Amino acid sequence: MFGSAILDLAIGLVFTFLAVSLAASAITEMVASATKWRAVTLRKGIQDLLNDPKLVGLGQQIYQHALINPRADGTALSAKSWSKLPAYIDPQSFGHAMTEVLGIADAAMTPAAINTKIAAVADPQLRNLLQGIADRTAGNVGKMSDEVAHWFDTAMDRVSGVYKRGAQLFSFLIALALAAMLN
């Protein structure tokens, strides 16, 4: 085509590698979409974040909040409704939902009232974290919501890393299988 066998070979290899990588990426994305891989990874991340492994306590209440899952009807989550879970949650929305679920979203609440609500949180690690946030923000609900959002965002960076590593491994295995089939 260009008069040079080496150049033609190089161009052919580049396009072959490009086609295989695009096919592997497309297959990975189709599998991730069909299996709700992102939503499942996010759910597991929130279960770990809130120390709610069965998602029956605070985690369930947050998932039923309209800011987190506008399709939820407020009833208990069932196995069928897991397919409707969001694949992404905005950190600010999580912060607002968390303060509302805990009952500390009212800006007129006193620090003592906020501490009372936080003391009712069942998980001691989460309770200590929220107490620390309340102490740092001097009971300012807006700042508390922002701190919770920052905490959530930091934790979700780690969850994104878990998803990314899994997707990269899956893409590599798909690409390896495609290369073996095309060979």
XYZ file of N, CA and C in Angstrom:
549
model
N 0.828 -1.191 0.000
C 0.000 0.000 0.000
C 0.869 1.250 0.000
N 1.876 1.307 0.864
C 2.769 2.460 0.926
C 4.115 2.154 0.271
N 4.258 0.993 -0.301
C 5.489 0.633 -0.976
C 6.524 0.018 -0.055
N 6.215 -0.102 1.199
C 7.156 -0.681 2.152
C 6.437 -1.786 2.927
N 6.977 -2.966 2.842
C 6.357 -4.107 3.525
C 6.378 -3.914 5.041
N 7.447 -3.333 5.555
C 7.558 -3.124 7.004
C 6.523 -2.108 7.473
N 6.350 -1.033 6.708
C 5.357 -0.014 7.072
C 3.944 -0.588 6.996
N 3.674 -1.361 5.949
C 2.359 -1.999 5.833
C 2.102 -2.956 6.998
N 3.133 -3.710 7.385
C 3.007 -4.634 8.508
C 2.747 -3.876 9.814
N 3.483 -2.795 10.024
C 3.311 -2.000 11.250
C 1.903 -1.414 11.320
N 1.436 -0.870 10.206
C 0.085 -0.293 10.183
C -0.958 -1.389 10.406
N -0.767 -2.533 9.797
C -1.693 -3.650 9.992
C -1.723 -4.118 11.439
N -0.554 -4.196 12.073
C -0.495 -4.599 13.480
C -1.173 -3.580 14.386
N -0.943 -2.294 14.108
C -1.570 -1.245 14.921
C -3.086 -1.360 14.834
N -3.605 -1.519 13.634
C -5.058 -1.619 13.485
C -5.607 -2.927 14.070
N -4.837 -3.993 13.997
C -5.266 -5.255 14.603
C -5.336 -5.121 16.122
N -4.279 -4.552 16.723
C -4.278 -4.342 18.176
C -5.403 -3.399 18.590
N -5.632 -2.370 17.786
C -6.709 -1.420 18.075
C -8.068 -2.125 18.033
N -8.281 -2.953 17.020
C -9.559 -3.661 16.897
C -9.770 -4.627 18.066
N -8.720 -5.348 18.451
C -8.845 -6.296 19.568
C -9.096 -5.546 20.873
N -8.390 -4.426 21.079
C -8.593 -3.673 22.326
C -9.988 -3.059 22.375
N -10.483 -2.568 21.252
C -11.848 -2.031 21.223
C -12.877 -3.130 21.480
N -12.660 -4.290 20.895
C -13.583 -5.408 21.120
C -13.553 -5.835 22.588
N -12.364 -5.912 23.180
C -12.253 -6.301 24.590
C -12.933 -5.268 25.485
N -12.731 -3.984 25.185
C -13.380 -2.930 25.981
C -14.897 -2.983 25.838
N -15.371 -3.205 24.620
C -16.817 -3.271 24.394
C -17.431 -4.471 25.118
N -16.764 -5.606 25.066
C -17.274 -6.795 25.758
C -17.275 -6.570 27.263
N -16.207 -5.975 27.784
C -16.140 -5.680 29.218
C -17.275 -4.756 29.625
N -17.519 -3.731 28.836
C -18.597 -2.784 29.163
C -19.967 -3.455 29.080
N -20.165 -4.336 28.102
C -21.443 -5.051 27.997
C -21.668 -5.949 29.209
N -20.631 -6.653 29.629
C -20.751 -7.535 30.800
C -20.997 -6.704 32.053
N -20.264 -5.598 32.199
C -20.441 -4.732 33.371
C -21.858 -4.169 33.422
N -22.383 -3.806 32.273
C -23.739 -3.257 32.218
C -24.782 -4.340 32.502
N -24.606 -5.505 31.909
C -25.586 -6.585 32.088
C -25.612 -7.108 33.523
N -24.463 -7.129 34.173
C -24.398 -7.668 35.533
C -24.517 -6.582 36.599
N -24.708 -5.339 36.177
C -24.797 -4.206 37.123
C -23.543 -4.152 38.008
N -22.402 -4.384 37.383
C -21.132 -4.485 38.091
C -20.813 -3.218 38.877
N -21.052 -2.061 38.271
C -20.781 -0.795 38.970
C -21.684 -0.638 40.192
N -22.969 -0.901 40.013
C -23.921 -0.753 41.122
C -23.607 -1.729 42.251
N -23.225 -2.942 41.894
C -22.890 -3.945 42.909
C -21.622 -3.537 43.654
N -20.628 -3.040 42.915
C -19.387 -2.589 43.551
C -19.658 -1.406 44.467
N -20.493 -0.482 44.023
C -20.853 0.669 44.856
C -21.594 0.208 46.108
N -22.533 -0.718 45.941
C -23.280 -1.224 47.097
C -22.342 -1.869 48.120
N -21.411 -2.679 47.638
C -20.451 -3.316 48.550
C -19.585 -2.267 49.241
N -19.207 -1.232 48.497
C -18.415 -0.160 49.091
C -19.175 0.566 50.184
N -20.456 0.805 49.969
C -21.277 1.480 50.985
C -21.521 0.559 52.171
N -21.707 -0.721 51.906
C -21.852 -1.674 53.014
C -20.611 -1.646 53.906
N -19.440 -1.615 53.288
C -18.196 -1.553 54.060
C -18.049 -0.204 54.758
N -18.381 0.855 54.061
C -18.242 2.205 54.604
C -19.090 2.398 55.851
N -20.306 1.878 55.815
C -21.238 2.066 56.927
C -21.238 0.892 57.904
N -20.365 -0.087 57.670
C -20.325 -1.294 58.508
C -21.719 -1.916 58.624
N -22.371 -2.045 57.479
C -23.724 -2.596 57.398
C -23.700 -3.721 56.356
N -23.104 -4.888 56.687
C -22.875 -5.926 55.687
C -24.128 -6.475 55.019
N -25.252 -6.440 55.692
C -26.485 -6.964 55.093
C -27.358 -5.850 54.531
N -26.907 -4.622 54.657
C -27.624 -3.446 54.170
C -29.065 -3.432 54.684
N -29.197 -3.576 55.994
C -30.520 -3.575 56.608
C -30.711 -2.407 57.572
N -29.666 -1.701 57.886
C -29.754 -0.598 58.845
C -29.656 0.748 58.154
N -28.637 1.485 58.528
C -28.421 2.825 57.990
C -28.215 2.799 56.477
N -27.501 1.786 55.994
C -27.264 1.669 54.556
C -28.553 1.554 53.767
N -29.477 0.760 54.268
C -30.764 0.605 53.591
C -31.536 1.920 53.602
N -31.518 2.616 54.724
C -32.226 3.897 54.803
C -31.635 4.909 53.830
N -30.318 4.909 53.699
C -29.684 5.838 52.762
C -30.031 5.460 51.329
N -29.999 4.159 51.014
C -30.354 3.734 49.657
C -31.814 4.041 49.322
N -32.674 4.117 50.302
C -34.083 4.421 50.050
C -34.347 5.920 49.987
N -33.356 6.733 50.289
C -33.531 8.180 50.269
C -33.656 8.651 48.820
N -34.523 9.599 48.589
C -34.790 10.080 47.227
C -33.565 10.717 46.571
N -32.665 11.308 47.335
C -31.458 11.887 46.744
C -30.510 10.813 46.219
N -30.542 9.655 46.813
C -29.639 8.571 46.431
C -30.255 7.703 45.345
N -31.485 7.321 45.538
C -32.152 6.422 44.609
C -33.557 6.939 44.341
N -33.705 7.844 43.383
C -35.024 8.435 43.139
C -36.081 7.422 42.715
N -35.661 6.233 42.302
C -36.625 5.204 41.896
C -37.129 4.383 43.066
N -36.517 4.553 44.223
C -36.961 3.795 45.397
C -38.309 4.331 45.863
N -39.135 3.441 46.373
C -40.457 3.865 46.847
C -40.514 3.950 48.366
N -39.369 3.779 49.031
C -39.331 3.884 50.479
C -39.599 2.585 51.200
N -39.908 1.536 50.456
C -40.147 0.243 51.095
C -38.820 -0.502 51.204
N -38.835 -1.582 51.947
C -37.614 -2.367 52.138
C -37.114 -2.893 50.799
N -35.808 -2.887 50.646
C -35.214 -3.389 49.418
C -35.345 -4.903 49.375
N -35.698 -5.402 48.201
C -35.803 -6.845 48.016
C -34.774 -7.268 46.979
N -34.649 -8.558 46.782
C -33.679 -9.061 45.814
C -33.972 -8.527 44.417
N -35.252 -8.352 44.081
C -35.602 -7.850 42.755
C -35.218 -6.385 42.585
N -35.290 -5.619 43.647
C -35.017 -4.190 43.518
C -33.529 -3.873 43.493
N -32.670 -4.861 43.779
C -31.229 -4.595 43.729
C -30.813 -4.191 42.327
N -31.549 -4.613 41.311
C -31.183 -4.257 39.941
C -31.435 -2.783 39.652
N -32.146 -2.101 40.533
C -32.451 -0.688 40.324
C -31.525 0.231 41.120
N -30.506 -0.322 41.739
C -29.607 0.498 42.532
C -28.757 1.386 41.634
N -28.417 2.566 42.113
C -27.616 3.475 41.292
C -26.179 2.979 41.143
N -25.571 3.322 40.008
C -24.179 2.971 39.763
C -23.247 4.095 40.211
N -23.815 5.252 40.535
C -23.022 6.394 40.988
C -23.861 7.183 41.982
N -23.215 7.683 43.013
C -23.881 8.550 43.987
C -23.032 9.799 44.148
N -23.634 10.941 43.956
C -22.934 12.206 44.134
C -22.573 12.380 45.613
N -21.340 12.736 45.920
C -20.947 12.889 47.327
C -21.800 13.894 48.106
N -22.156 15.014 47.484
C -22.990 15.999 48.177
C -24.369 15.415 48.489
N -24.913 14.659 47.540
C -26.211 14.018 47.781
C -26.107 13.013 48.917
N -24.997 12.275 48.970
C -24.800 11.324 50.061
C -24.716 12.060 51.394
N -23.988 13.173 51.427
C -23.868 13.950 52.661
C -25.210 14.454 53.151
N -26.010 14.984 52.228
C -27.341 15.474 52.609
C -28.245 14.320 53.054
N -28.200 13.214 52.309
C -29.036 12.060 52.668
C -28.646 11.510 54.036
N -27.354 11.434 54.299
C -26.891 10.912 55.591
C -27.373 11.792 56.738
N -27.253 13.110 56.599
C -27.699 13.992 57.687
C -29.212 13.925 57.854
N -29.945 13.769 56.746
C -31.402 13.660 56.849
C -31.818 12.335 57.486
N -31.177 11.250 57.096
C -31.512 9.943 57.668
C -31.195 9.914 59.161
N -30.098 10.543 59.545
C -29.736 10.589 60.964
C -30.606 11.559 61.755
N -31.370 12.387 61.052
C -32.247 13.346 61.725
C -31.524 14.577 62.224
N -30.400 14.917 61.571
C -29.631 16.086 62.001
C -29.526 17.133 60.894
N -30.482 17.139 59.977
C -30.421 18.069 58.856
C -30.982 19.446 59.189
N -31.650 19.585 60.314
C -32.246 20.866 60.699
C -31.151 21.816 61.168
N -31.004 22.936 60.476
C -29.952 23.905 60.803
C -30.132 24.512 62.189
N -31.339 24.452 62.726
C -31.602 25.051 64.041
C -31.241 24.114 65.197
N -30.789 22.895 64.890
C -30.450 21.948 65.961
C -29.231 22.428 66.740
N -29.276 22.207 68.017
C -28.139 22.559 68.867
C -27.093 21.445 68.788
N -25.843 21.757 69.082
C -24.824 20.702 69.095
C -25.176 19.551 70.042
N -25.815 19.848 71.156
C -26.204 18.786 72.094
C -27.246 17.862 71.466
N -28.203 18.434 70.731
C -29.224 17.618 70.065
C -28.591 16.764 68.967
N -27.630 17.335 68.255
C -26.924 16.581 67.215
C -26.163 15.422 67.848
N -25.483 15.688 68.955
C -24.729 14.631 69.644
C -25.646 13.515 70.129
N -26.847 13.868 70.557
C -27.815 12.863 70.998
C -28.212 11.962 69.833
N -28.460 12.566 68.664
C -28.828 11.777 67.478
C -27.667 10.872 67.062
N -26.455 11.418 67.101
C -25.285 10.634 66.703
C -25.050 9.486 67.681
N -25.314 9.708 68.950
C -25.124 8.660 69.964
C -26.030 7.459 69.709
N -27.103 7.656 68.954
C -28.033 6.565 68.657
C -27.555 5.677 67.509
N -26.477 6.066 66.822
C -25.948 5.252 65.726
C -25.391 3.960 66.316
N -25.815 2.841 65.765
C -25.477 1.535 66.347
C -23.999 1.175 66.208
N -23.395 1.453 65.071
C -22.014 1.047 64.839
C -21.049 1.999 65.543
N -20.184 1.480 66.411
C -19.299 2.369 67.178
C -18.283 3.119 66.318
N -17.766 2.483 65.280
C -16.795 3.156 64.421
C -17.452 4.319 63.679
N -18.624 4.083 63.130
C -19.354 5.138 62.436
C -19.768 6.236 63.406
N -20.201 5.842 64.575
C -20.594 6.815 65.598
C -19.405 7.718 65.967
N -18.224 7.125 66.157
C -17.031 7.912 66.480
C -16.659 8.859 65.349
N -16.780 8.377 64.117
C -16.486 9.233 62.969
C -17.440 10.421 62.929
N -18.728 10.149 63.062
C -19.724 11.223 63.025
C -19.554 12.175 64.201
N -19.182 11.646 65.346
C -18.948 12.503 66.509
C -17.755 13.425 66.253
N -16.721 12.884 65.632
C -15.563 13.703 65.278
C -15.925 14.798 64.292
N -16.752 14.455 63.320
C -17.206 15.456 62.347
C -18.028 16.526 63.050
N -18.920 16.116 63.935
C -19.746 17.083 64.672
C -18.873 17.999 65.528
N -17.848 17.438 66.150
C -16.953 18.255 66.976
C -16.163 19.251 66.126
N -15.647 18.786 64.972
C -14.859 19.674 64.105
C -15.685 20.805 63.521
N -16.951 20.521 63.256
C -17.806 21.530 62.617
C -18.631 22.316 63.620
N -18.437 22.050 64.894
C -19.162 22.746 65.974
C -20.677 22.682 65.773
N -21.152 21.560 65.238
C -22.589 21.369 65.084
C -23.208 22.096 63.905
N -22.400 22.682 63.024
C -22.920 23.348 61.830
C -23.341 22.265 60.831
N -24.646 22.175 60.587
C -25.193 21.085 59.770
C -24.663 21.128 58.340
N -24.553 22.313 57.756
C -24.034 22.432 56.394
C -22.604 21.932 56.292
N -21.785 22.315 57.259
C -20.396 21.854 57.267
C -20.320 20.353 57.538
N -21.217 19.863 58.391
C -21.249 18.422 58.656
C -21.563 17.647 57.380
N -22.538 18.139 56.637
C -22.910 17.491 55.385
C -21.728 17.488 54.417
N -21.003 18.609 54.357
C -19.827 18.687 53.488
C -18.734 17.719 53.935
N -18.531 17.606 55.239
C -17.519 16.673 55.774
C -17.900 15.227 55.470
N -19.175 14.904 55.620
C -19.638 13.549 55.299
C -19.447 13.292 53.808
N -19.734 14.304 52.973
C -19.543 14.168 51.527
C -18.070 13.923 51.202
N -17.183 14.638 51.872
C -15.744 14.455 51.640
C -15.309 13.050 52.066
N -15.798 12.599 53.215
C -15.497 11.247 53.696
C -15.978 10.208 52.687
N -17.196 10.384 52.194
C -17.770 9.473 51.208
C -16.938 9.483 49.924
N -16.568 10.678 49.461
C -15.797 10.814 48.229
C -14.447 10.105 48.347
N -13.799 10.267 49.481
C -12.515 9.606 49.713
C -12.678 8.086 49.694
N -13.707 7.600 50.342
C -13.956 6.154 50.361
C -14.302 5.641 48.965
N -15.045 6.425 48.198
C -15.435 5.989 46.865
C -14.261 6.005 45.894
N -13.229 6.797 46.176
C -12.010 6.715 45.375
C -11.408 5.316 45.490
N -11.428 4.767 46.688
C -10.926 3.401 46.886
C -11.830 2.383 46.184
N -13.129 2.594 46.255
C -14.072 1.687 45.583
C -13.872 1.757 44.069
N -13.625 2.950 43.549
C -13.349 3.100 42.116
C -12.100 2.323 41.724
N -11.100 2.337 42.596
C -9.886 1.571 42.334
C -10.160 0.082 42.276
N -11.014 -0.396 43.161
C -11.389 -1.817 43.161
C -12.087 -2.161 41.848
N -13.031 -1.316 41.434
C -13.751 -1.558 40.180
C -12.780 -1.522 39.000
N -11.903 -0.530 38.995
C -10.960 -0.365 37.888
C -10.044 -1.582 37.762
N -9.511 -2.072 38.882
C -8.642 -3.252 38.831
C -9.404 -4.472 38.308
N -10.631 -4.640 38.751
C -11.434 -5.764 38.273
C -11.727 -5.657 36.785
N -12.063 -4.452 36.336
C -12.363 -4.242 34.917
C -11.114 -4.433 34.061
N -9.965 -3.979 34.553
C -8.725 -4.166 33.798
C -8.377 -5.646 33.674
N -8.527 -6.384 34.762
C -8.243 -7.817 34.719
C -9.201 -8.519 33.759
N -10.482 -8.175 33.831
C -11.470 -8.786 32.948
C -11.164 -8.438 31.489
N -10.821 -7.177 31.217
C -10.474 -6.760 29.852
C -9.252 -7.512 29.346
N -8.254 -7.671 30.212
C -7.055 -8.415 29.822
C -7.411 -9.854 29.458
N -8.244 -10.489 30.274
C -8.623 -11.876 30.003
C -9.428 -11.988 28.710
N -10.308 -11.026 28.468
C -11.077 -11.016 27.214
C -10.137 -10.816 26.031
N -9.195 -9.870 26.154
C -8.235 -9.615 25.074
C -7.376 -10.852 24.820
N -6.977 -11.524 25.883
C -6.185 -12.746 25.740
C -6.991 -13.813 25.005
N -8.253 -13.952 25.374
C -9.116 -14.932 24.702
C -9.321 -14.563 23.233
N -9.528 -13.278 22.952
C -9.692 -12.843 21.560
C -8.423 -13.099 20.757
N -7.275 -12.796 21.346
C -6.006 -13.024 20.648
C -5.802 -14.511 20.370
N -6.153 -15.350 21.335
C -6.013 -16.798 21.139
C -6.954 -17.290 20.040
N -8.165 -16.739 19.998
C -9.126 -17.150 18.966
C -8.703 -16.665 17.582
N -8.099 -15.497 17.509
C -7.710 -14.946 16.211
C -6.381 -15.503 15.713
N -5.674 -16.188 16.562
C -4.367 -16.718 16.185
C -4.482 -18.005 15.415
